Tab-separated table of C-alpha atoms and ligand atoms in Angstrom:
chain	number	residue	atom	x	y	z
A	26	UNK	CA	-28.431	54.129	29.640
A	27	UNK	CA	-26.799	51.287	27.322
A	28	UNK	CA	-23.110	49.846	27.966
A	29	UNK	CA	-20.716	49.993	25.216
A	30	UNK	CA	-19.971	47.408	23.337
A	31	UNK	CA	-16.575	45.777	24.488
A	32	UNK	CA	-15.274	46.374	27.956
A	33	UNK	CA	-11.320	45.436	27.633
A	34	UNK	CA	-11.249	42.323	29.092
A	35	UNK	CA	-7.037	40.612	29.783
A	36	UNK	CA	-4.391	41.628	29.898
A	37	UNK	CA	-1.213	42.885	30.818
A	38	UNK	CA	-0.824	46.584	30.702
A	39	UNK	CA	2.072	49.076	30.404
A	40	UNK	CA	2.936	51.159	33.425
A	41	UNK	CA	1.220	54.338	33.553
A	42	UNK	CA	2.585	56.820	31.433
A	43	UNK	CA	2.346	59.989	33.458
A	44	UNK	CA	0.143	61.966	30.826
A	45	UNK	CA	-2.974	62.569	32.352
A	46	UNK	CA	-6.006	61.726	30.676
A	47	UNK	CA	-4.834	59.060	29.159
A	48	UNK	CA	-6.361	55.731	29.938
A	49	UNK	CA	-4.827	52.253	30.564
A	50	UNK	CA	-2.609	50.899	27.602
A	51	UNK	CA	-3.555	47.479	26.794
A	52	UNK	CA	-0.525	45.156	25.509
A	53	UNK	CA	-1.156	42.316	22.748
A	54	UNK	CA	-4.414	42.694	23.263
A	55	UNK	CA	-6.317	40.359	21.547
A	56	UNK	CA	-9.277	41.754	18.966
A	57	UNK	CA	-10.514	38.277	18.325
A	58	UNK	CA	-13.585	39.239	20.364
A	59	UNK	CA	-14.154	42.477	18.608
A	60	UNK	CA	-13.739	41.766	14.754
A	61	UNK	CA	-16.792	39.834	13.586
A	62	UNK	CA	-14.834	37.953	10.953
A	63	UNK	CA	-13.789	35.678	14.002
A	64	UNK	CA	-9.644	36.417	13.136
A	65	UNK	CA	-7.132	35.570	15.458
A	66	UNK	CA	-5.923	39.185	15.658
A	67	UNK	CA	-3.442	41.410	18.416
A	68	UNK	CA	-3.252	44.857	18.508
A	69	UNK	CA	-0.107	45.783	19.560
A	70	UNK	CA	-1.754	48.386	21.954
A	71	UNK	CA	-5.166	49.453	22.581
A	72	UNK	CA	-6.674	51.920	24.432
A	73	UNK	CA	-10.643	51.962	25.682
A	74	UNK	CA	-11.668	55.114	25.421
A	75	UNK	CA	-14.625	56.236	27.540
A	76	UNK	CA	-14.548	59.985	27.422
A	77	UNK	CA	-14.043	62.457	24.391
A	78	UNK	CA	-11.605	64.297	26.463
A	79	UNK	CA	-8.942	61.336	26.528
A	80	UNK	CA	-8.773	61.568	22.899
A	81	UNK	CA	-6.659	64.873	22.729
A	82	UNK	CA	-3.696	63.332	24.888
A	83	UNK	CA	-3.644	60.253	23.713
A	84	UNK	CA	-3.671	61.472	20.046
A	85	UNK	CA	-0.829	63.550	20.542
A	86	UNK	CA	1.512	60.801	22.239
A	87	UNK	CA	0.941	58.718	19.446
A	88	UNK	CA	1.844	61.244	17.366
A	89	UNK	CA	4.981	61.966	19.459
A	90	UNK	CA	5.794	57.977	18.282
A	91	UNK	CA	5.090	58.018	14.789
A	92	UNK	CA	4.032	55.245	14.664
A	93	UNK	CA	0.545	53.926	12.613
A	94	UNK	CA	-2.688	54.195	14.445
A	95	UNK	CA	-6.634	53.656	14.047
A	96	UNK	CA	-9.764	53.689	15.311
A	97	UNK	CA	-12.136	50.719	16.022
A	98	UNK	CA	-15.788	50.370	16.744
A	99	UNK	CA	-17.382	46.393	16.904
A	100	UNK	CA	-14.753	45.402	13.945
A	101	UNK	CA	-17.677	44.626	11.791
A	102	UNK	CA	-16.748	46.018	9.038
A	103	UNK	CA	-12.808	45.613	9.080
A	104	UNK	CA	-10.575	42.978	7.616
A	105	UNK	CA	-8.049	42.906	10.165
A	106	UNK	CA	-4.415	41.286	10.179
A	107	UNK	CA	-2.831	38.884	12.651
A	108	UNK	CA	-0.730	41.707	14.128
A	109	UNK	CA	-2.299	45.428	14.603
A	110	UNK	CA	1.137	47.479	14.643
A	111	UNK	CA	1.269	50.711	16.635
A	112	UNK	CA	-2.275	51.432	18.525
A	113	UNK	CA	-5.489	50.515	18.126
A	114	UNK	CA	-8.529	53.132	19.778
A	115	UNK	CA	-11.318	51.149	20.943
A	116	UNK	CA	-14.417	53.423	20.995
A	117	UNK	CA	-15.962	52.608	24.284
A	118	UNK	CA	-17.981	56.113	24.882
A	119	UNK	CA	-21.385	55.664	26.480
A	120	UNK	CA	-24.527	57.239	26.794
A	121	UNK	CA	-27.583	57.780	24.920
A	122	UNK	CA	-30.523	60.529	26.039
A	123	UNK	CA	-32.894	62.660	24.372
A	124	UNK	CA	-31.424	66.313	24.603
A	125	UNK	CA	-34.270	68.525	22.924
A	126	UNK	CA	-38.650	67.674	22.398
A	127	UNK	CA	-41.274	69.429	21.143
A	128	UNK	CA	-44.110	68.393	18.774
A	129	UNK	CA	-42.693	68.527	15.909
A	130	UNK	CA	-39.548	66.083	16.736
A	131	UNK	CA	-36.698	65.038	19.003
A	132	UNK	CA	-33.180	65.274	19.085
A	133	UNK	CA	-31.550	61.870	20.813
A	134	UNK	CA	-27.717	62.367	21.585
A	135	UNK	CA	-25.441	58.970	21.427
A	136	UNK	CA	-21.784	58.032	22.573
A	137	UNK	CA	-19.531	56.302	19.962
A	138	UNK	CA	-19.468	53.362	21.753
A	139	UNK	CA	-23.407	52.167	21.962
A	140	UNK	CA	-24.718	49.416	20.131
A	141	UNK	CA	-25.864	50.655	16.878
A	142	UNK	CA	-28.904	47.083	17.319
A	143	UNK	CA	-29.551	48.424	21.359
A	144	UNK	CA	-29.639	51.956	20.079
A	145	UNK	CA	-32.847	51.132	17.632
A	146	UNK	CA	-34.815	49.498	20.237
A	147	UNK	CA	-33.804	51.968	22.830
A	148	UNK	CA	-35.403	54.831	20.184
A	149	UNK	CA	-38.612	52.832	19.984
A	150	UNK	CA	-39.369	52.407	23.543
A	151	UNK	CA	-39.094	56.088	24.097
A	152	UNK	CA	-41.745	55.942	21.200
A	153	UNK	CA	-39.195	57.145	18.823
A	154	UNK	CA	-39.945	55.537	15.152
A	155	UNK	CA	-37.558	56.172	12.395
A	156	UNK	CA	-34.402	54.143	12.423
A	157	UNK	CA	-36.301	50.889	12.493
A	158	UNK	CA	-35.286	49.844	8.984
A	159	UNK	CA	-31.901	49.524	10.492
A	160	UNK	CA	-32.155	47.104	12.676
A	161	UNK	CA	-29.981	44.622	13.939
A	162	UNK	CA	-27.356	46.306	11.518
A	163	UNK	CA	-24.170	45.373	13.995
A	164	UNK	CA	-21.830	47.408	15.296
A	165	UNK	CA	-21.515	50.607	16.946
A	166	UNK	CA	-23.414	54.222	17.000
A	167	UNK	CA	-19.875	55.988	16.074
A	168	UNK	CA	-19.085	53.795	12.881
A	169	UNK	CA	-22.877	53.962	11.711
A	170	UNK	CA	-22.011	57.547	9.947
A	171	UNK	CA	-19.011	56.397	8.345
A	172	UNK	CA	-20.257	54.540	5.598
A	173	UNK	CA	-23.609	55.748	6.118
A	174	UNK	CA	-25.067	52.291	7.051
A	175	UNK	CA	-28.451	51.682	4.886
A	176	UNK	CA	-30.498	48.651	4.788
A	177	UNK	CA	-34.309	47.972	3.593
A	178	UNK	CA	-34.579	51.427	1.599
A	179	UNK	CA	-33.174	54.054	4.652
A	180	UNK	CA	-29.716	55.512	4.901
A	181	UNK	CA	-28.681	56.473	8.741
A	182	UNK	CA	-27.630	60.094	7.398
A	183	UNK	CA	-31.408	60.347	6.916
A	184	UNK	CA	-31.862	60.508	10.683
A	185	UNK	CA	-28.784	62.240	11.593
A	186	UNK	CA	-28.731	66.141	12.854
A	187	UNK	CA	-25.175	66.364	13.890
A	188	UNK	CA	-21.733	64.689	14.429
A	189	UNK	CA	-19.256	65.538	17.304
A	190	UNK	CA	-15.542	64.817	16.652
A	191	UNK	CA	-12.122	65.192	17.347
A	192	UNK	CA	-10.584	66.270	14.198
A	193	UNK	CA	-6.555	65.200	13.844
A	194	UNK	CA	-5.709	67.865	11.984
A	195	UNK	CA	-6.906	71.096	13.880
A	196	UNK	CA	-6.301	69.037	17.322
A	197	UNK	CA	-10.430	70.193	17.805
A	198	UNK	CA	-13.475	69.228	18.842
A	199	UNK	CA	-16.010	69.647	15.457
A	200	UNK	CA	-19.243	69.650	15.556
A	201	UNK	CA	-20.686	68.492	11.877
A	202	UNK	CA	-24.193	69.150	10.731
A	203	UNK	CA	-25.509	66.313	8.580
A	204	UNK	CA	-25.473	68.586	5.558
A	205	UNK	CA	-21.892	69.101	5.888
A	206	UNK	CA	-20.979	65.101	6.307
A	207	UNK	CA	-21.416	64.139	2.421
A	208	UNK	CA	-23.428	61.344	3.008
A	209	UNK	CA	-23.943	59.271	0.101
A	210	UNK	CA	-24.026	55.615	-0.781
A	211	UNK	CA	-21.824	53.987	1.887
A	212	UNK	CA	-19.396	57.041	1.942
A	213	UNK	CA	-19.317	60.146	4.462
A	214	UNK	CA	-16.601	62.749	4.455
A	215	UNK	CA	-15.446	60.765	7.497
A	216	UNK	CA	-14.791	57.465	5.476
A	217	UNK	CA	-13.190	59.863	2.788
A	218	UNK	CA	-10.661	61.169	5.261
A	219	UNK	CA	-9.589	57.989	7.287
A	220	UNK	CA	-7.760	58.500	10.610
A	221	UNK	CA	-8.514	62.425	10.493
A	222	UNK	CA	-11.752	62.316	12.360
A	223	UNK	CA	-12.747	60.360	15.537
A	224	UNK	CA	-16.634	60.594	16.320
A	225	UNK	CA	-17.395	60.939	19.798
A	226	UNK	CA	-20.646	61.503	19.680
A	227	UNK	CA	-24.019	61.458	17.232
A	228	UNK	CA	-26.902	63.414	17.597
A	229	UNK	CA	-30.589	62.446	15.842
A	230	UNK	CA	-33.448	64.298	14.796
A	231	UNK	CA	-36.491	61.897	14.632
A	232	UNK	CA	-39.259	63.602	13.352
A	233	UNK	CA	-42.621	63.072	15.452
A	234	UNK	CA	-44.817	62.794	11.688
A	235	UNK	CA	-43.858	58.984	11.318
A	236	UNK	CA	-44.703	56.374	8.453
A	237	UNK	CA	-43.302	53.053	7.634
A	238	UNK	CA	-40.922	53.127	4.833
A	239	UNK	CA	-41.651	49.565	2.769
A	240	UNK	CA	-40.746	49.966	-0.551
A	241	UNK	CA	-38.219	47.461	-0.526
A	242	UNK	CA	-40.280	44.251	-1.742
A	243	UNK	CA	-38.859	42.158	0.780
A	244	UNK	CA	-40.499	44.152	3.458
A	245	UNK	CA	-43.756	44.910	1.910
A	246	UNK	CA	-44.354	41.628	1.260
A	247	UNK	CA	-44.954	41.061	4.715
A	248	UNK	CA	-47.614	43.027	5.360
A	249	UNK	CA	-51.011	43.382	3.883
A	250	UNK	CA	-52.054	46.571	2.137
A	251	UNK	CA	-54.782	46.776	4.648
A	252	UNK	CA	-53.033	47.002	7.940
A	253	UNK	CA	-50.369	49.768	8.414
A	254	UNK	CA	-47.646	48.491	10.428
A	255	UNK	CA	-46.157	49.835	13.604
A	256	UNK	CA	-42.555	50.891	13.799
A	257	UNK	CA	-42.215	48.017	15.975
A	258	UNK	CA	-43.555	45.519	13.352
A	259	UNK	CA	-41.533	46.632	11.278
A	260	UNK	CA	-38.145	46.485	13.352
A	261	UNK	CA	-39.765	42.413	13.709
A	262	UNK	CA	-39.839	42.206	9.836
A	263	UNK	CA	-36.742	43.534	9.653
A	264	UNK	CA	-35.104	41.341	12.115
A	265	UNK	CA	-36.706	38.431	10.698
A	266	UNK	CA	-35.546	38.839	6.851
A	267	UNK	CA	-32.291	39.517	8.056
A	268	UNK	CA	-31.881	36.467	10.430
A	269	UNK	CA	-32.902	34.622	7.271
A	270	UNK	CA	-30.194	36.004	4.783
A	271	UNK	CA	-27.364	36.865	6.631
A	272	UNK	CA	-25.058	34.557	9.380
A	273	UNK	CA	-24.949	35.955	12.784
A	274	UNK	CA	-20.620	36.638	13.614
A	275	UNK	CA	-21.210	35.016	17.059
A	276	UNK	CA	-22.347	31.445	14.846
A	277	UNK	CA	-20.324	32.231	11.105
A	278	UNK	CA	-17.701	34.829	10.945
A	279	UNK	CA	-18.302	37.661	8.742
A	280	UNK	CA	-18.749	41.041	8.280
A	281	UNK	CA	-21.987	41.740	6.038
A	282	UNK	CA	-22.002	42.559	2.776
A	283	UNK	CA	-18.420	42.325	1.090
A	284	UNK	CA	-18.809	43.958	-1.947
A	285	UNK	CA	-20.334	47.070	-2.422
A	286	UNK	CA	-23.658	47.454	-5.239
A	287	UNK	CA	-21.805	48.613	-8.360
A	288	UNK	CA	-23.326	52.033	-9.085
A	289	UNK	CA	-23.308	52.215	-13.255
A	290	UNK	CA	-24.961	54.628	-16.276
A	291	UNK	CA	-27.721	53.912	-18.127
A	292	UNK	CA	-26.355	53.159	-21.051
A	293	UNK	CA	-24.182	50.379	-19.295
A	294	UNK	CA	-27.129	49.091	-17.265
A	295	UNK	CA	-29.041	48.552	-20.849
A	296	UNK	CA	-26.127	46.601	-22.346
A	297	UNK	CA	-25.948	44.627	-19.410
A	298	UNK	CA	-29.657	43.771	-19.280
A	299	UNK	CA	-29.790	42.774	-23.046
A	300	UNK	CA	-26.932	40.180	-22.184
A	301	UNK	CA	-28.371	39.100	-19.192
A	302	UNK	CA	-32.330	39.818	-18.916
A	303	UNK	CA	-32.788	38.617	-15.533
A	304	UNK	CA	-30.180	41.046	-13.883
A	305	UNK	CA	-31.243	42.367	-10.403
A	306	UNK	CA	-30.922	46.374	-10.338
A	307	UNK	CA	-32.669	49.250	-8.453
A	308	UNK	CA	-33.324	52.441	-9.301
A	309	UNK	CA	-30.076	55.319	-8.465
A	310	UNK	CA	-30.231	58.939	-7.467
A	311	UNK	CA	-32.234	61.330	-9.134
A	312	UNK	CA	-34.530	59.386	-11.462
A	313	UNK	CA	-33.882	61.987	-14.605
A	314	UNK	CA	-29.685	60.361	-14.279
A	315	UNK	CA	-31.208	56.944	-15.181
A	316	UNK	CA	-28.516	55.663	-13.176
A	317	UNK	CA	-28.667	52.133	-11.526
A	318	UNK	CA	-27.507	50.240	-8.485
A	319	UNK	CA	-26.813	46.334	-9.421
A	320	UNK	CA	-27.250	43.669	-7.226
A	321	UNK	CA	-23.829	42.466	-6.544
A	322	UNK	CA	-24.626	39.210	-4.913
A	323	UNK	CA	-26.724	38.374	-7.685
A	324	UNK	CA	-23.446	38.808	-10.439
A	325	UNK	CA	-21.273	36.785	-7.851
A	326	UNK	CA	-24.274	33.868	-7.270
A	327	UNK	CA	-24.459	34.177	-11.390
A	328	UNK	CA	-21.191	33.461	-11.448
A	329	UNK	CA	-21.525	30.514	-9.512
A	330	UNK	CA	-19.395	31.093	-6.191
A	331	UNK	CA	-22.383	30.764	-4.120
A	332	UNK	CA	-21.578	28.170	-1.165
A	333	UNK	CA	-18.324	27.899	-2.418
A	334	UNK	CA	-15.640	27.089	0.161
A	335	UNK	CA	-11.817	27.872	-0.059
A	336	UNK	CA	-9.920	26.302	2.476
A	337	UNK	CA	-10.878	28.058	5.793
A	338	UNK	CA	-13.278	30.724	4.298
A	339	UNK	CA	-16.186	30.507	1.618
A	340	UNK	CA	-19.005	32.473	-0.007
A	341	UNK	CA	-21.884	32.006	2.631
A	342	UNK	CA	-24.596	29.652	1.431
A	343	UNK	CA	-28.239	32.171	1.475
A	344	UNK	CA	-26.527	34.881	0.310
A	345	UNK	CA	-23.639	35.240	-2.072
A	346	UNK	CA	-23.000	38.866	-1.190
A	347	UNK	CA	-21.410	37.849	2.433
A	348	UNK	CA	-17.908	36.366	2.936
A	349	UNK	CA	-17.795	33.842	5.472
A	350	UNK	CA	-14.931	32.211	8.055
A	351	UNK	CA	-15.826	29.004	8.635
A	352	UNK	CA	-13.210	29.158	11.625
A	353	UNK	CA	-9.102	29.622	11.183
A	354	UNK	CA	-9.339	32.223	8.223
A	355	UNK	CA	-6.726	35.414	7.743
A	356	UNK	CA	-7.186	38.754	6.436
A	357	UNK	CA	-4.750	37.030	3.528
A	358	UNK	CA	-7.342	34.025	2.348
A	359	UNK	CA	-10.236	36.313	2.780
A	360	UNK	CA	-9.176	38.678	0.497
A	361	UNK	CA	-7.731	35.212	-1.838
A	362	UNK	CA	-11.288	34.950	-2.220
A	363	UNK	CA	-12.286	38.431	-2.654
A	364	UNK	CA	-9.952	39.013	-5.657
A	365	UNK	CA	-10.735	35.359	-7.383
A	366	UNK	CA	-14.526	36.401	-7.533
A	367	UNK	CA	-13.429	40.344	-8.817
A	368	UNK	CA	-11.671	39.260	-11.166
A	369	UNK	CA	-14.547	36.943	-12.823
A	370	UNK	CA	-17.433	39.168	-12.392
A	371	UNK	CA	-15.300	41.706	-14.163
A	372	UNK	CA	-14.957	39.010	-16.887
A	373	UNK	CA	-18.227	38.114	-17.078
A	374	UNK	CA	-19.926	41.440	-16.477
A	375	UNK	CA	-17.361	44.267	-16.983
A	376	UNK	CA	-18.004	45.461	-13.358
A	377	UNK	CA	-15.837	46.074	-10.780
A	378	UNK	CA	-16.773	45.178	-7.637
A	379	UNK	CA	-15.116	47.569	-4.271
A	380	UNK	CA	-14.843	45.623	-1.455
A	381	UNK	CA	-16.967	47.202	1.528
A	382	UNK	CA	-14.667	46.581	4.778
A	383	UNK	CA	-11.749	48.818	5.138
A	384	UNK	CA	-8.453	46.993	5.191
A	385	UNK	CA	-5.991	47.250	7.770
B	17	FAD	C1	-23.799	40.438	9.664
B	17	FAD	C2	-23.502	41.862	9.235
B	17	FAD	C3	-24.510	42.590	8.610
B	17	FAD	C4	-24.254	43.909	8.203
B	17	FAD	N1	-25.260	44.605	7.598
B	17	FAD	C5	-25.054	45.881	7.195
B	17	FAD	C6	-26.107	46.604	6.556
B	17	FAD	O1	-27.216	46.118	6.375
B	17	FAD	N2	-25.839	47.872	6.164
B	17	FAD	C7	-24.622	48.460	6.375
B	17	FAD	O2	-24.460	49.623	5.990
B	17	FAD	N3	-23.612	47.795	6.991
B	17	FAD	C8	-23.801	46.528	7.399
B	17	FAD	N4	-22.785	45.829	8.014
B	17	FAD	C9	-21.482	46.483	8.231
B	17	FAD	C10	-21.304	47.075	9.656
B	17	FAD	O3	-22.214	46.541	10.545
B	17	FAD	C11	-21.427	48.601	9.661
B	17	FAD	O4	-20.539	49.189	8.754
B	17	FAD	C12	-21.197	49.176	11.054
B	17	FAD	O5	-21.512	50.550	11.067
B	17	FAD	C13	-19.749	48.992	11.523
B	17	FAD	O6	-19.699	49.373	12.883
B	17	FAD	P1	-18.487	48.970	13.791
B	17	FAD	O7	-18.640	49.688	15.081
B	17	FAD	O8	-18.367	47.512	13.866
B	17	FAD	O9	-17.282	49.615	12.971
B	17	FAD	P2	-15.804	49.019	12.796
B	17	FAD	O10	-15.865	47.816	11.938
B	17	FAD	O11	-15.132	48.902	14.097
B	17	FAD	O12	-15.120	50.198	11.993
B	17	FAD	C14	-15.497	50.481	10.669
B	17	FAD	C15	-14.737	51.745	10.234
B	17	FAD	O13	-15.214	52.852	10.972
B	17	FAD	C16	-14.140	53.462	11.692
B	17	FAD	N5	-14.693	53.871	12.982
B	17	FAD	C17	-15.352	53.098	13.865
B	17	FAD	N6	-15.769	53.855	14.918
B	17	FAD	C18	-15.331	55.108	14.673
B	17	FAD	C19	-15.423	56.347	15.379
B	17	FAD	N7	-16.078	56.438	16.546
B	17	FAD	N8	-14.831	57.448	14.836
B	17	FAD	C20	-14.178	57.368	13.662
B	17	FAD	N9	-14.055	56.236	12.951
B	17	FAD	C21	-14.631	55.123	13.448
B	17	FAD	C22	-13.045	52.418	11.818
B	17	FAD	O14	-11.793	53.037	11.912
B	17	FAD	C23	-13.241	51.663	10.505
B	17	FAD	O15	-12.565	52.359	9.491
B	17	FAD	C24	-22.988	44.510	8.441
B	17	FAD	C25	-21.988	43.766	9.084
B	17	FAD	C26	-22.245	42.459	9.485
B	17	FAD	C27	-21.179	41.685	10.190
C-alpha cells in the first residue's frame, strides 16, 4: 500500500466541531509545501481527508457557511494566491489494490490521494504495463482524470474503467464509467464542472495484451528497431527525457506545461506553415478533420521568451513551454508573465494560447 501524498503537518487547529465525520480543521495552514510553484500560500482552512465518507459532512457545513471552497491534490497544476479564503480539501485518500484478474486484464482500484509517479511503478511491479508513458507525471491519482494527464503519445483516460465521486449537486456517491467522463485533450467532464465533483477513488483496466507505445520521436529514438523494449525500459526512457526537459518543483518551482497545445483547422495550420515553414505540429483527432495540435513552446521559444527572467519568475531555460519561480514569485507576476507572452504569440501567430493550471 502507498501513503498519500501530504500528511498535514503544523498547526493550530479549531476545536472540534461536534459533526461527526468530520476531520480536524487546519487553521492558516500553509500550502507552500503542496503547490509545486513554490508560493508562499495559506489556506484559510484545510481539511485532510482520508475517507470518502468524511466528504458528505464536511461538504454540507461548508455549505451551511457559504463561503468559497475547493479541492486540492499535489497543487501541481494550480496557480494559487497568497491567501486561500474559505476551505481548502486536501485529498489525502489511500490505497491502491488490484480488485478483479483474469487473462484477459486487470482492474487496479486507487485512492485520490496516491502518488500519480508511485502509482506507475507500483502497476509495473505487479507486472502491470500500460501507464508507463506517464511516468513521473507529478501529482496525485485523483487529479490525473481531470485534465486527462497525457504525455509521450498516451492519455490516462486510455487506462481508466471507472471514477468514484461525491457529486455536490445530488449530495451522492457516482460511480462514472470512462465512457461517460468526456475525456478529451486535457479536459474531462470533471474539469468542465469545477467544484461539483470530488473523486475519491479511480479504478483501471490494464489489459494483459501489452506493447510499447513509441511513436512519439523522442521515445523511439531511444531504442533500436531491433530490440522491443520492456514496459520498464520504457518508464526509464521516459523518466530520462523528462528529467532532461522539465525542472523538478523540489529544485525550480513550476507546474509543467503552462500553456496548453493550441488545437487549430487545417486551413489555419496551412497559413501558418507557409509563414513559418519550420512550425512544430502533430497530427489531431480523426485524421479525415485534418486538424492539428501546435507546439506551443515552440511559438513562445520563436518568439524569443525562452530563458527570459521577470523579476522573481521566468520562462525556464530547456523548455519554453514551462513557467518557472526562481524563488519569491506570486500567483500575480506569474500570470504578468503569462499574459505578456499571450499577447505576442497572438501577434505574431494569431493563436491564443489557454493557460493549463486552474486559477484560484
Ligand atoms: C514538472 C511538471 C510536469 C508535468 N507534466 C505533465 C504532463 O506531462 N502531462 C500532464 O497532463 N500534466 C502534467 N503536469 C501537470 C500535473 O502534474 C497534472 O495535472 C496532475 O494531474 C495534477 O495533480 P495534482 O494532484 O497536483 O492536482 P492539483 O494541482 O492539486 O489540482 C488540479 C485540479 O484538480 C482538482 N482536483 C485535484 N484532486 C481532485 C479530486 N480528488 N477530485 C476532484 N478534483 C480534484 C483541483 O481542484 C484542481 O482544480 C505537470 C506538472 C509539473 C509540475
Amino acid at each position: 500500500m502507498n501513503s498519500a501524498p501530504n500528511a498535514p503537518s503544523s498547526l493550530k487547529t479549531a476545536p472540534p466541531t461536534g459533526i461527526s465525520g468530520i476531520p480536524e480543521m487546519l487553521l492558516s495552514f500553509s500550502l507552500k509545501a503542496r503547490n509545486s510553484f513554490g508560493f508562499e500560500v495559506l489556506a484559510e482552512h484545510a481539511y485532510s481527508i482520508t475517507h470518502a465518507d468524511q466528504i458528505s459532512p464536511v461538504i454540507q457545513s461548508i455549505e451551511a457557511t457559504g463561503l468559497p471552497w475547493r479541492v486540492l491534490g499535489g497543487g501541481s497544476n494550480v496557480i494559487l494566491p497568497p491567501l486561500l479564503p474559505g476551505t481548502t480539501l486536501l485529498m489525502d485518500i489511500a490505497g491502491q489494490a488490484i480488485t478483479q484478474q483474469d487473462a484477459s486484464g486487470a482492474v487496479v482500484s486507487v485512492g485520490a490521494g496516491v502518488n500519480w509517479h508511485d502509482f506507475v511503478i507500483w502497476t509495473l511491479d505487479q507486472s502491470l504495463p500500460g501507464l508507463e508513458n506517464l511516468a513521473l507525471i507529478p501529482g496525485t491519482v485523483g487529479a490525473a482524470p481531470i485534465q486527462n494527464i497525457g504525455a509521450y503519445g498516451v492519455e490516462v483516460g486510455e487506462y481508466i474503467q471507472s471514477i468514484e465521486a461525491y457529486d455536490c449537486h445530488s449530495k451522492t456517491m457516482v460511480n462514472y464509467p470512462a465512457s461517460e467522463c468526456a475525456f478529451t485533450y486535457r479536459n474531462s467532464i470533471f474539469k468542465a464542472n469545477p467544484n461539483r465533483y470530488i473523486i475519491t477513488h479511480v479504478h483501471f483496466y490494464l489489459p494483459a495484451v501489452w506493447t510499447p507505445r513509441l511513436h512519439y520521436v523522442d521515445l523511439a529514438t531511444l531504442f533500436t528497431s531491433d530490440h522491443v523494449p520492456t514496459a520498464e525500459e520504457v518508464m526509464v526512457a521516459v523518466c530520462k527525457i523528462r528529467n532532461r526537459k522539465l525542472p523538478d518543483p523540489k529544485l525550480i518551482g513550476n507546474a509543467g506545461s503552462f500553456f496548453q497545445n493550441p488545437i487549430v483547422e487545417q486551413s489555419q495550420y496551412l497559413h501558418l506553415l507557409d509563414q513559418f515553414p519550420e512550425l512544430v505540429s502533430y497530427p489531431e483527432g480523426d485524421a479525415h478533420e485534418g486538424k492539428r495540435k501546435l507546439a506551443a513552446g515552440w511559438m513562445i521559444d520563436r518568439c524569443g521568451f525562452k530563458g527570459m527572467r521577470a523579476g522573481a519568475v521566468g520562462v525556464y531555460q530547456n523548455q519554453a513551454l514551462v513557467l518557472v519561480n526562481h524563488g519569491g514569485g506570486t500567483a500575480d507576476s506569474v500570470l504578468a508573465l503569462a499574459k505578456t507572452i499571450q499577447d505576442k504569440v497572438q501577434e505574431t501567430f494569431g493563436v491564443a494560447l489557454a493557460i493549463e493550471p486552474i486559477r484560484y
